[in-house]
Structure formats: C-alpha cells, structure tokens
Amino acid sequence: MRVELGNTGSRSTIHRYLREIEEEASARLDDEALLSQPIKELVGRLASVLRQEAQSLVEEHQTKHQSQVRSLTDRIQELESSLANTNNTLETKERELKVVLSDHDASKASEETLKANAAKANQANEKLQVLLAEKQAQIESLEEKHRHNREEMEHYRQSVKDQREQDQRKHEHQVQQLQAEIRTLNQTLSVKQGDITQLNKDNGRLAAELGATQKTVAKLEAEQRKLITNLESKSAEVESLKTQLSELEKQSE
C-alpha cells in the first residue's frame, strides 16, 4: 500500500484507512435494502434449498444412527444370550467335572484296594510256592529213601540167596546155625517190610497233600489272573477318566 501511495503515510494511518474502508463496504453489503428483488428471491431459494438439503442430511444421519442403534442393541442381546448360554454350559461342565473328579477319586481308591488285594494274593502265592517246594523236597527225599530201601532189599535178598546156596554146600552141622540166622534175617526183613509199608503210606498221604496243594495253587493263580485282569481294566478306566478330565478342563478353560 505504501508503495502504491508513493512510499508515503505511516503504517498506523494506512491501517486506520483500511479499517474505515472495510467498515463502509461491510455496511453496504449487509444492507438488504441495497439488494435487488431478484437477488433477494435467489437468496431465498438458496436458503430453502439449503434448509431442505440440511433436513435431508439430518434425516439420513438420524436413520443411519437409528439403524446402528438397533443393530448394536440386537448384537448386545445376542451377546447377552450367548453369555447366558456360556455360563449355563460352564456350570454344567463344572458339575460334570465334579462328578468325574468324584468318580476318579473312587476309582483311585478302588485301584488302591485292588493293588492291596493283589499284593496279599502275591504274598499268599509266594507262601504256597514255598510250602509246595518244601513238600516236593519231602516227597523227593522219601522217594530217595524208598529207592535206597528197595536197593538194599534186593541186595539183601540176593545176599540171602547166595548165602543159602553156600550154606547148602556146607556141612550138615552148619544147617541149624544157618536156619537160626535165617530166622533172624526173616525178622529183620519183616521189620524192613513194615518200614516200607509205612513209607508207602507216608508217600500216599504226601501225594494227597501235594494234590490238594496244587489245586489250591491253581485256584490262587486263577484268582491272581482275575485280579490282574480287573486291575488292568481299572487302570484303563482311570486313564480314560484322566483323558475325559483333561478334555473337560480344556473345555472349561
């Protein structure tokens, strides 16, 4: 401005003139009386169009807002329903988990009982095995004694036969002495035969006891196999329950 004025006038004076010009121009433009009728009508139509567009825009935003509100309300209801279902499912799973845990504890207690019974059965079986071994050793000892007795008897009989043949070739005066010796030997033989009879009785009694012991051992072995089968079944059931418990814990999480 100062250049256009020929580099004259102070800045405050130029600003003051500019403010006066602006105030004068503003007063003329704001004065509706200075506007022509066509301009006034144009301004009115523009104002009406602006109001309609503004109203349409407001209604569009309201409609969109209401749709969003309804969508959010429906979504909230769905989430609340889903949350309620989830809570119900969680409560059901918790009850099922408690039942499974209770069954697991019961199965564990049953497993411990089965293990204790199996241990007792094993101990009883070991005792029976020891007793059977002792009885078998006794039978073998008796059979060995019986065999020795038979060998001694055969040897004795052969000795008597040889002695008789020798005595028959001897002089007649030795016959009486030999007959006395034969009677003594016959008495000894009777005693030996009595011992053999007693040994046979003992052998029969021990054989009967061995048969009864073998039956008892077979029965205990069958019970042991049954207990082992039950124990394996219970172990498989416990593993299955552990697997179900793990799945239920995952579902609960």
PDB file of C-alpha atoms in Angstrom:
ATOM      1  CA  MET A   1       0.000   0.000   0.000  1.00  0.00           C
ATOM      2  CA  ARG A   2       2.789   2.456   0.853  1.00  0.00           C
ATOM      3  CA  VAL A   3       4.484   1.620  -2.484  1.00  0.00           C
ATOM      4  CA  GLU A   4       1.217   2.381  -4.339  1.00  0.00           C
ATOM      5  CA  LEU A   5       0.923   5.648  -2.346  1.00  0.00           C
ATOM      6  CA  GLY A   6       4.452   6.640  -3.373  1.00  0.00           C
ATOM      7  CA  ASN A   7       6.078   5.455  -0.142  1.00  0.00           C
ATOM      8  CA  THR A   8       4.121   7.950   1.929  1.00  0.00           C
ATOM      9  CA  GLY A   9       1.953   7.614   5.066  1.00  0.00           C
ATOM     10  CA  SER A  10       2.636   5.752   8.267  1.00  0.00           C
ATOM     11  CA  ARG A  11       1.557   2.195   8.935  1.00  0.00           C
ATOM     12  CA  SER A  12      -0.989   3.201  11.614  1.00  0.00           C
ATOM     13  CA  THR A  13      -2.583   5.713   9.226  1.00  0.00           C
ATOM     14  CA  ILE A  14      -2.819   3.123   6.431  1.00  0.00           C
ATOM     15  CA  HIS A  15      -4.363   0.589   8.854  1.00  0.00           C
ATOM     16  CA  ARG A  16      -6.882   3.169  10.046  1.00  0.00           C
ATOM     17  CA  TYR A  17      -7.905   3.985   6.435  1.00  0.00           C
ATOM     18  CA  LEU A  18      -8.223   0.259   5.653  1.00  0.00           C
ATOM     19  CA  ARG A  19     -10.475  -0.330   8.669  1.00  0.00           C
ATOM     20  CA  GLU A  20     -12.704   2.583   7.645  1.00  0.00           C
ATOM     21  CA  ILE A  21     -12.929   1.205   4.087  1.00  0.00           C
ATOM     22  CA  GLU A  22     -13.814  -2.273   5.397  1.00  0.00           C
ATOM     23  CA  GLU A  23     -16.487  -0.874   7.716  1.00  0.00           C
ATOM     24  CA  GLU A  24     -18.007   1.163   4.901  1.00  0.00           C
ATOM     25  CA  ALA A  25     -18.013  -1.773   2.468  1.00  0.00           C
ATOM     26  CA  SER A  26     -19.487  -4.069   5.111  1.00  0.00           C
ATOM     27  CA  ALA A  27     -22.278  -1.686   5.901  1.00  0.00           C
ATOM     28  CA  ARG A  28     -23.244  -1.522   2.228  1.00  0.00           C
ATOM     29  CA  LEU A  29     -23.168  -5.296   1.605  1.00  0.00           C
ATOM     30  CA  ASP A  30     -25.183  -6.167   4.733  1.00  0.00           C
ATOM     31  CA  ASP A  31     -27.902  -3.687   3.991  1.00  0.00           C
ATOM     32  CA  GLU A  32     -30.793  -5.679   2.457  1.00  0.00           C
ATOM     33  CA  ALA A  33     -32.360  -2.503   1.287  1.00  0.00           C
ATOM     34  CA  LEU A  34     -29.498  -2.131  -1.215  1.00  0.00           C
ATOM     35  CA  LEU A  35     -30.184  -5.666  -2.668  1.00  0.00           C
ATOM     36  CA  SER A  36     -32.437  -6.069  -5.712  1.00  0.00           C
ATOM     37  CA  GLN A  37     -35.587  -8.205  -5.702  1.00  0.00           C
ATOM     38  CA  PRO A  38     -34.146 -10.953  -7.959  1.00  0.00           C
ATOM     39  CA  ILE A  39     -31.158 -11.274  -5.663  1.00  0.00           C
ATOM     40  CA  LYS A  40     -33.450 -11.460  -2.664  1.00  0.00           C
ATOM     41  CA  GLU A  41     -35.520 -14.220  -4.347  1.00  0.00           C
ATOM     42  CA  LEU A  42     -32.345 -16.068  -5.316  1.00  0.00           C
ATOM     43  CA  VAL A  43     -31.091 -15.819  -1.781  1.00  0.00           C
ATOM     44  CA  GLY A  44     -34.466 -17.106  -0.504  1.00  0.00           C
ATOM     45  CA  ARG A  45     -34.465 -20.060  -2.902  1.00  0.00           C
ATOM     46  CA  LEU A  46     -30.868 -20.861  -1.972  1.00  0.00           C
ATOM     47  CA  ALA A  47     -31.792 -20.687   1.708  1.00  0.00           C
ATOM     48  CA  SER A  48     -34.803 -23.002   1.113  1.00  0.00           C
ATOM     49  CA  VAL A  49     -32.623 -25.481  -0.834  1.00  0.00           C
ATOM     50  CA  LEU A  50     -30.011 -25.338   1.917  1.00  0.00           C
ATOM     51  CA  ARG A  51     -32.679 -25.988   4.567  1.00  0.00           C
ATOM     52  CA  GLN A  52     -34.062 -28.955   2.569  1.00  0.00           C
ATOM     53  CA  GLU A  53     -30.626 -30.397   1.978  1.00  0.00           C
ATOM     54  CA  ALA A  54     -29.750 -29.874   5.644  1.00  0.00           C
ATOM     55  CA  GLN A  55     -33.052 -31.505   6.725  1.00  0.00           C
ATOM     56  CA  SER A  56     -32.475 -34.431   4.317  1.00  0.00           C
ATOM     57  CA  LEU A  57     -28.924 -34.811   5.584  1.00  0.00           C
ATOM     58  CA  VAL A  58     -30.144 -34.712   9.195  1.00  0.00           C
ATOM     59  CA  GLU A  59     -32.879 -37.282   8.486  1.00  0.00           C
ATOM     60  CA  GLU A  60     -30.379 -39.516   6.682  1.00  0.00           C
ATOM     61  CA  HIS A  61     -27.989 -39.322   9.621  1.00  0.00           C
ATOM     62  CA  GLN A  62     -30.859 -39.988  12.052  1.00  0.00           C
ATOM     63  CA  THR A  63     -31.991 -43.021  10.038  1.00  0.00           C
ATOM     64  CA  LYS A  64     -28.442 -44.328   9.872  1.00  0.00           C
ATOM     65  CA  HIS A  65     -27.985 -43.672  13.583  1.00  0.00           C
ATOM     66  CA  GLN A  66     -31.230 -45.467  14.470  1.00  0.00           C
ATOM     67  CA  SER A  67     -30.212 -48.432  12.290  1.00  0.00           C
ATOM     68  CA  GLN A  68     -26.849 -48.567  14.026  1.00  0.00           C
ATOM     69  CA  VAL A  69     -28.553 -48.344  17.417  1.00  0.00           C
ATOM     70  CA  ARG A  70     -30.916 -51.212  16.516  1.00  0.00           C
ATOM     71  CA  SER A  71     -28.002 -53.289  15.173  1.00  0.00           C
ATOM     72  CA  LEU A  72     -25.973 -52.651  18.309  1.00  0.00           C
ATOM     73  CA  THR A  73     -28.992 -53.431  20.503  1.00  0.00           C
ATOM     74  CA  ASP A  74     -29.571 -56.723  18.659  1.00  0.00           C
ATOM     75  CA  ARG A  75     -25.877 -57.530  18.919  1.00  0.00           C
ATOM     76  CA  ILE A  76     -25.924 -56.763  22.651  1.00  0.00           C
ATOM     77  CA  GLN A  77     -28.925 -59.059  23.103  1.00  0.00           C
ATOM     78  CA  GLU A  78     -27.193 -61.801  21.118  1.00  0.00           C
ATOM     79  CA  LEU A  79     -24.054 -61.404  23.207  1.00  0.00           C
ATOM     80  CA  GLU A  80     -26.066 -61.440  26.422  1.00  0.00           C
ATOM     81  CA  SER A  81     -27.898 -64.596  25.282  1.00  0.00           C
ATOM     82  CA  SER A  82     -24.610 -66.206  24.245  1.00  0.00           C
ATOM     83  CA  LEU A  83     -23.070 -65.213  27.574  1.00  0.00           C
ATOM     84  CA  ALA A  84     -26.001 -66.756  29.440  1.00  0.00           C
ATOM     85  CA  ASN A  85     -25.675 -69.967  27.399  1.00  0.00           C
ATOM     86  CA  THR A  86     -21.943 -69.995  28.008  1.00  0.00           C
ATOM     87  CA  ASN A  87     -22.478 -69.544  31.750  1.00  0.00           C
ATOM     88  CA  ASN A  88     -25.025 -72.380  31.760  1.00  0.00           C
ATOM     89  CA  THR A  89     -22.638 -74.598  29.813  1.00  0.00           C
ATOM     90  CA  LEU A  90     -19.810 -73.683  32.168  1.00  0.00           C
ATOM     91  CA  GLU A  91     -21.942 -74.536  35.204  1.00  0.00           C
ATOM     92  CA  THR A  92     -22.932 -77.850  33.595  1.00  0.00           C
ATOM     93  CA  LYS A  93     -19.297 -78.646  32.800  1.00  0.00           C
ATOM     94  CA  GLU A  94     -18.292 -77.734  36.347  1.00  0.00           C
ATOM     95  CA  ARG A  95     -20.913 -80.136  37.718  1.00  0.00           C
ATOM     96  CA  GLU A  96     -19.746 -82.820  35.299  1.00  0.00           C
ATOM     97  CA  LEU A  97     -16.167 -82.116  36.312  1.00  0.00           C
ATOM     98  CA  LYS A  98     -17.073 -82.552  39.980  1.00  0.00           C
ATOM     99  CA  VAL A  99     -18.775 -85.865  39.167  1.00  0.00           C
ATOM    100  CA  VAL A 100     -15.772 -87.018  37.138  1.00  0.00           C
ATOM    101  CA  LEU A 101     -13.389 -85.977  39.904  1.00  0.00           C
ATOM    102  CA  SER A 102     -15.526 -87.872  42.419  1.00  0.00           C
ATOM    103  CA  ASP A 103     -15.542 -90.938  40.160  1.00  0.00           C
ATOM    104  CA  HIS A 104     -11.807 -90.534  39.692  1.00  0.00           C
ATOM    105  CA  ASP A 105     -11.261 -90.477  43.459  1.00  0.00           C
ATOM    106  CA  ALA A 106     -13.483 -93.541  43.849  1.00  0.00           C
ATOM    107  CA  SER A 107     -11.628 -95.315  41.039  1.00  0.00           C
ATOM    108  CA  LYS A 108      -8.308 -94.397  42.630  1.00  0.00           C
ATOM    109  CA  ALA A 109      -9.469 -95.790  45.982  1.00  0.00           C
ATOM    110  CA  SER A 110     -10.705 -98.958  44.236  1.00  0.00           C
ATOM    111  CA  GLU A 111      -7.385 -99.212  42.428  1.00  0.00           C
ATOM    112  CA  GLU A 112      -5.510 -98.944  45.722  1.00  0.00           C
ATOM    113  CA  THR A 113      -7.754-101.666  47.201  1.00  0.00           C
ATOM    114  CA  LEU A 114      -7.132-103.903  44.187  1.00  0.00           C
ATOM    115  CA  LYS A 115      -3.393-103.320  44.466  1.00  0.00           C
ATOM    116  CA  ALA A 116      -3.500-104.226  48.168  1.00  0.00           C
ATOM    117  CA  ASN A 117      -5.520-107.370  47.391  1.00  0.00           C
ATOM    118  CA  ALA A 118      -3.113-108.271  44.603  1.00  0.00           C
ATOM    119  CA  ALA A 119      -0.164-107.788  46.971  1.00  0.00           C
ATOM    120  CA  LYS A 120      -1.841-110.031  49.568  1.00  0.00           C
ATOM    121  CA  ALA A 121      -2.565-112.619  46.900  1.00  0.00           C
ATOM    122  CA  ASN A 122       1.069-112.488  45.738  1.00  0.00           C
ATOM    123  CA  GLN A 123       2.273-112.953  49.311  1.00  0.00           C
ATOM    124  CA  ALA A 124      -0.082-115.893  49.798  1.00  0.00           C
ATOM    125  CA  ASN A 125       1.045-117.344  46.472  1.00  0.00           C
ATOM    126  CA  GLU A 126       4.696-116.988  47.484  1.00  0.00           C
ATOM    127  CA  LYS A 127       3.986-118.742  50.795  1.00  0.00           C
ATOM    128  CA  LEU A 128       2.190-121.532  48.936  1.00  0.00           C
ATOM    129  CA  GLN A 129       5.077-121.811  46.488  1.00  0.00           C
ATOM    130  CA  VAL A 130       7.498-122.154  49.408  1.00  0.00           C
ATOM    131  CA  LEU A 131       5.237-124.743  51.059  1.00  0.00           C
ATOM    132  CA  LEU A 132       4.916-126.597  47.758  1.00  0.00           C
ATOM    133  CA  ALA A 133       8.685-126.602  47.334  1.00  0.00           C
ATOM    134  CA  GLU A 134       9.094-127.975  50.876  1.00  0.00           C
ATOM    135  CA  LYS A 135       6.501-130.694  50.217  1.00  0.00           C
ATOM    136  CA  GLN A 136       8.159-131.553  46.929  1.00  0.00           C
ATOM    137  CA  ALA A 137      11.530-131.779  48.654  1.00  0.00           C
ATOM    138  CA  GLN A 138       9.994-134.058  51.297  1.00  0.00           C
ATOM    139  CA  ILE A 139       8.474-136.250  48.589  1.00  0.00           C
ATOM    140  CA  GLU A 140      11.767-136.428  46.731  1.00  0.00           C
ATOM    141  CA  SER A 141      13.552-137.299  49.961  1.00  0.00           C
ATOM    142  CA  LEU A 142      11.009-140.033  50.714  1.00  0.00           C
ATOM    143  CA  GLU A 143      11.265-141.365  47.176  1.00  0.00           C
ATOM    144  CA  GLU A 144      15.059-141.417  47.517  1.00  0.00           C
ATOM    145  CA  LYS A 145      14.786-143.286  50.806  1.00  0.00           C
ATOM    146  CA  HIS A 146      12.287-145.702  49.270  1.00  0.00           C
ATOM    147  CA  ARG A 147      14.632-146.318  46.345  1.00  0.00           C
ATOM    148  CA  HIS A 148      17.543-146.961  48.690  1.00  0.00           C
ATOM    149  CA  ASN A 149      15.377-149.321  50.704  1.00  0.00           C
ATOM    150  CA  ARG A 150      14.390-151.209  47.564  1.00  0.00           C
ATOM    151  CA  GLU A 151      18.036-151.461  46.523  1.00  0.00           C
ATOM    152  CA  GLU A 152      19.003-152.643  49.988  1.00  0.00           C
ATOM    153  CA  MET A 153      16.164-155.175  49.931  1.00  0.00           C
ATOM    154  CA  GLU A 154      17.217-156.523  46.540  1.00  0.00           C
ATOM    155  CA  HIS A 155      20.799-156.651  47.676  1.00  0.00           C
ATOM    156  CA  TYR A 156      19.729-158.350  50.875  1.00  0.00           C
ATOM    157  CA  ARG A 157      17.618-160.903  49.044  1.00  0.00           C
ATOM    158  CA  GLN A 158      20.450-161.622  46.680  1.00  0.00           C
ATOM    159  CA  SER A 159      22.818-161.964  49.620  1.00  0.00           C
ATOM    160  CA  VAL A 160      20.418-164.368  51.341  1.00  0.00           C
ATOM    161  CA  LYS A 161      20.092-166.427  48.173  1.00  0.00           C
ATOM    162  CA  ASP A 162      23.847-166.592  47.757  1.00  0.00           C
ATOM    163  CA  GLN A 163      24.231-167.411  51.414  1.00  0.00           C
ATOM    164  CA  ARG A 164      21.680-170.207  51.158  1.00  0.00           C
ATOM    165  CA  GLU A 165      23.467-171.694  48.162  1.00  0.00           C
ATOM    166  CA  GLN A 166      26.746-171.557  50.047  1.00  0.00           C
ATOM    167  CA  ASP A 167      25.140-172.991  53.179  1.00  0.00           C
ATOM    168  CA  GLN A 168      23.678-175.925  51.236  1.00  0.00           C
ATOM    169  CA  ARG A 169      27.167-176.862  50.092  1.00  0.00           C
ATOM    170  CA  LYS A 170      28.491-176.715  53.627  1.00  0.00           C
ATOM    171  CA  HIS A 171      28.465-179.383  56.189  1.00  0.00           C
ATOM    172  CA  GLU A 172      25.186-180.570  57.744  1.00  0.00           C
ATOM    173  CA  HIS A 173      26.125-179.410  61.225  1.00  0.00           C
ATOM    174  CA  GLN A 174      26.075-175.813  59.983  1.00  0.00           C
ATOM    175  CA  VAL A 175      22.430-176.114  58.786  1.00  0.00           C
ATOM    176  CA  GLN A 176      20.899-175.414  62.207  1.00  0.00           C
ATOM    177  CA  GLN A 177      23.101-172.367  62.687  1.00  0.00           C
ATOM    178  CA  LEU A 178      22.170-171.129  59.246  1.00  0.00           C
ATOM    179  CA  GLN A 179      18.452-171.706  59.976  1.00  0.00           C
ATOM    180  CA  ALA A 180      18.770-169.587  63.111  1.00  0.00           C
ATOM    181  CA  GLU A 181      20.444-166.868  61.104  1.00  0.00           C
ATOM    182  CA  ILE A 182      17.680-167.151  58.507  1.00  0.00           C
ATOM    183  CA  ARG A 183      15.018-166.642  61.163  1.00  0.00           C
ATOM    184  CA  THR A 184      16.891-163.611  62.397  1.00  0.00           C
ATOM    185  CA  LEU A 185      17.104-162.320  58.874  1.00  0.00           C
ATOM    186  CA  ASN A 186      13.402-163.006  58.338  1.00  0.00           C
ATOM    187  CA  GLN A 187      12.600-160.962  61.412  1.00  0.00           C
ATOM    188  CA  THR A 188      14.762-158.166  60.094  1.00  0.00           C
ATOM    189  CA  LEU A 189      13.035-158.475  56.736  1.00  0.00           C
ATOM    190  CA  SER A 190       9.628-158.201  58.427  1.00  0.00           C
ATOM    191  CA  VAL A 191      10.761-155.064  60.159  1.00  0.00           C
ATOM    192  CA  LYS A 192      12.047-153.684  56.877  1.00  0.00           C
ATOM    193  CA  GLN A 193       8.783-154.562  55.144  1.00  0.00           C
ATOM    194  CA  GLY A 194       6.889-152.778  57.921  1.00  0.00           C
ATOM    195  CA  ASP A 195       9.091-149.743  57.339  1.00  0.00           C
ATOM    196  CA  ILE A 196       8.420-149.994  53.609  1.00  0.00           C
ATOM    197  CA  THR A 197       4.659-150.193  54.245  1.00  0.00           C
ATOM    198  CA  GLN A 198       4.836-147.140  56.481  1.00  0.00           C
ATOM    199  CA  LEU A 199       6.881-145.325  53.851  1.00  0.00           C
ATOM    200  CA  ASN A 200       4.272-146.215  51.207  1.00  0.00           C
ATOM    201  CA  LYS A 201       1.519-144.845  53.471  1.00  0.00           C
ATOM    202  CA  ASP A 202       3.507-141.665  54.041  1.00  0.00           C
ATOM    203  CA  ASN A 203       4.105-141.424  50.312  1.00  0.00           C
ATOM    204  CA  GLY A 204       0.358-141.735  49.589  1.00  0.00           C
ATOM    205  CA  ARG A 205      -0.513-139.155  52.238  1.00  0.00           C
ATOM    206  CA  LEU A 206       2.092-136.732  50.899  1.00  0.00           C
ATOM    207  CA  ALA A 207       0.827-137.317  47.358  1.00  0.00           C
ATOM    208  CA  ALA A 208      -2.714-136.437  48.505  1.00  0.00           C
ATOM    209  CA  GLU A 209      -1.415-133.323  50.269  1.00  0.00           C
ATOM    210  CA  LEU A 210       0.519-132.405  47.111  1.00  0.00           C
ATOM    211  CA  GLY A 211      -2.651-132.757  45.010  1.00  0.00           C
ATOM    212  CA  ALA A 212      -4.623-130.547  47.410  1.00  0.00           C
ATOM    213  CA  THR A 213      -1.787-128.013  47.464  1.00  0.00           C
ATOM    214  CA  GLN A 214      -1.627-127.984  43.667  1.00  0.00           C
ATOM    215  CA  LYS A 215      -5.392-127.375  43.497  1.00  0.00           C
ATOM    216  CA  THR A 216      -5.044-124.515  45.989  1.00  0.00           C
ATOM    217  CA  VAL A 217      -2.162-123.059  43.960  1.00  0.00           C
ATOM    218  CA  ALA A 218      -4.202-123.332  40.743  1.00  0.00           C
ATOM    219  CA  LYS A 219      -7.158-121.624  42.418  1.00  0.00           C
ATOM    220  CA  LEU A 220      -4.939-118.828  43.739  1.00  0.00           C
ATOM    221  CA  GLU A 221      -3.295-118.420  40.334  1.00  0.00           C
ATOM    222  CA  ALA A 222      -6.761-118.107  38.744  1.00  0.00           C
ATOM    223  CA  GLU A 223      -7.744-115.525  41.365  1.00  0.00           C
ATOM    224  CA  GLN A 224      -4.467-113.724  40.770  1.00  0.00           C
ATOM    225  CA  ARG A 225      -5.081-113.620  36.995  1.00  0.00           C
ATOM    226  CA  LYS A 226      -8.607-112.361  37.655  1.00  0.00           C
ATOM    227  CA  LEU A 227      -7.284-109.645  39.983  1.00  0.00           C
ATOM    228  CA  ILE A 228      -4.632-108.668  37.438  1.00  0.00           C
ATOM    229  CA  THR A 229      -7.309-108.500  34.711  1.00  0.00           C
ATOM    230  CA  ASN A 230      -9.518-106.345  36.947  1.00  0.00           C
ATOM    231  CA  LEU A 231      -6.528-104.168  37.797  1.00  0.00           C
ATOM    232  CA  GLU A 232      -5.706-103.666  34.122  1.00  0.00           C
ATOM    233  CA  SER A 233      -9.369-102.872  33.412  1.00  0.00           C
ATOM    234  CA  LYS A 234      -9.427-100.350  36.261  1.00  0.00           C
ATOM    235  CA  SER A 235      -6.137 -98.831  35.043  1.00  0.00           C
ATOM    236  CA  ALA A 236      -7.589 -98.441  31.530  1.00  0.00           C
ATOM    237  CA  GLU A 237     -10.728 -96.896  33.046  1.00  0.00           C
ATOM    238  CA  VAL A 238      -8.600 -94.483  35.109  1.00  0.00           C
ATOM    239  CA  GLU A 239      -6.637 -93.481  32.007  1.00  0.00           C
ATOM    240  CA  SER A 240      -9.923 -92.905  30.159  1.00  0.00           C
ATOM    241  CA  LEU A 241     -11.216 -90.792  33.045  1.00  0.00           C
ATOM    242  CA  LYS A 242      -7.980 -88.795  33.077  1.00  0.00           C
ATOM    243  CA  THR A 243      -8.383 -88.161  29.356  1.00  0.00           C
ATOM    244  CA  GLN A 244     -12.007 -87.048  29.866  1.00  0.00           C
ATOM    245  CA  LEU A 245     -10.894 -84.883  32.788  1.00  0.00           C
ATOM    246  CA  SER A 246      -8.220 -83.250  30.622  1.00  0.00           C
ATOM    247  CA  GLU A 247     -10.773 -82.586  27.865  1.00  0.00           C
ATOM    248  CA  LEU A 248     -13.242 -81.171  30.373  1.00  0.00           C
ATOM    249  CA  GLU A 249     -10.542 -78.904  31.818  1.00  0.00           C
ATOM    250  CA  LYS A 250      -9.757 -77.645  28.321  1.00  0.00           C
ATOM    251  CA  GLN A 251     -13.461 -77.077  27.635  1.00  0.00           C
ATOM    252  CA  SER A 252     -13.835 -75.293  30.973  1.00  0.00           C
ATOM    253  CA  GLU A 253     -10.881 -73.030  30.134  1.00  0.00           C
TER     254      GLU A 253
END
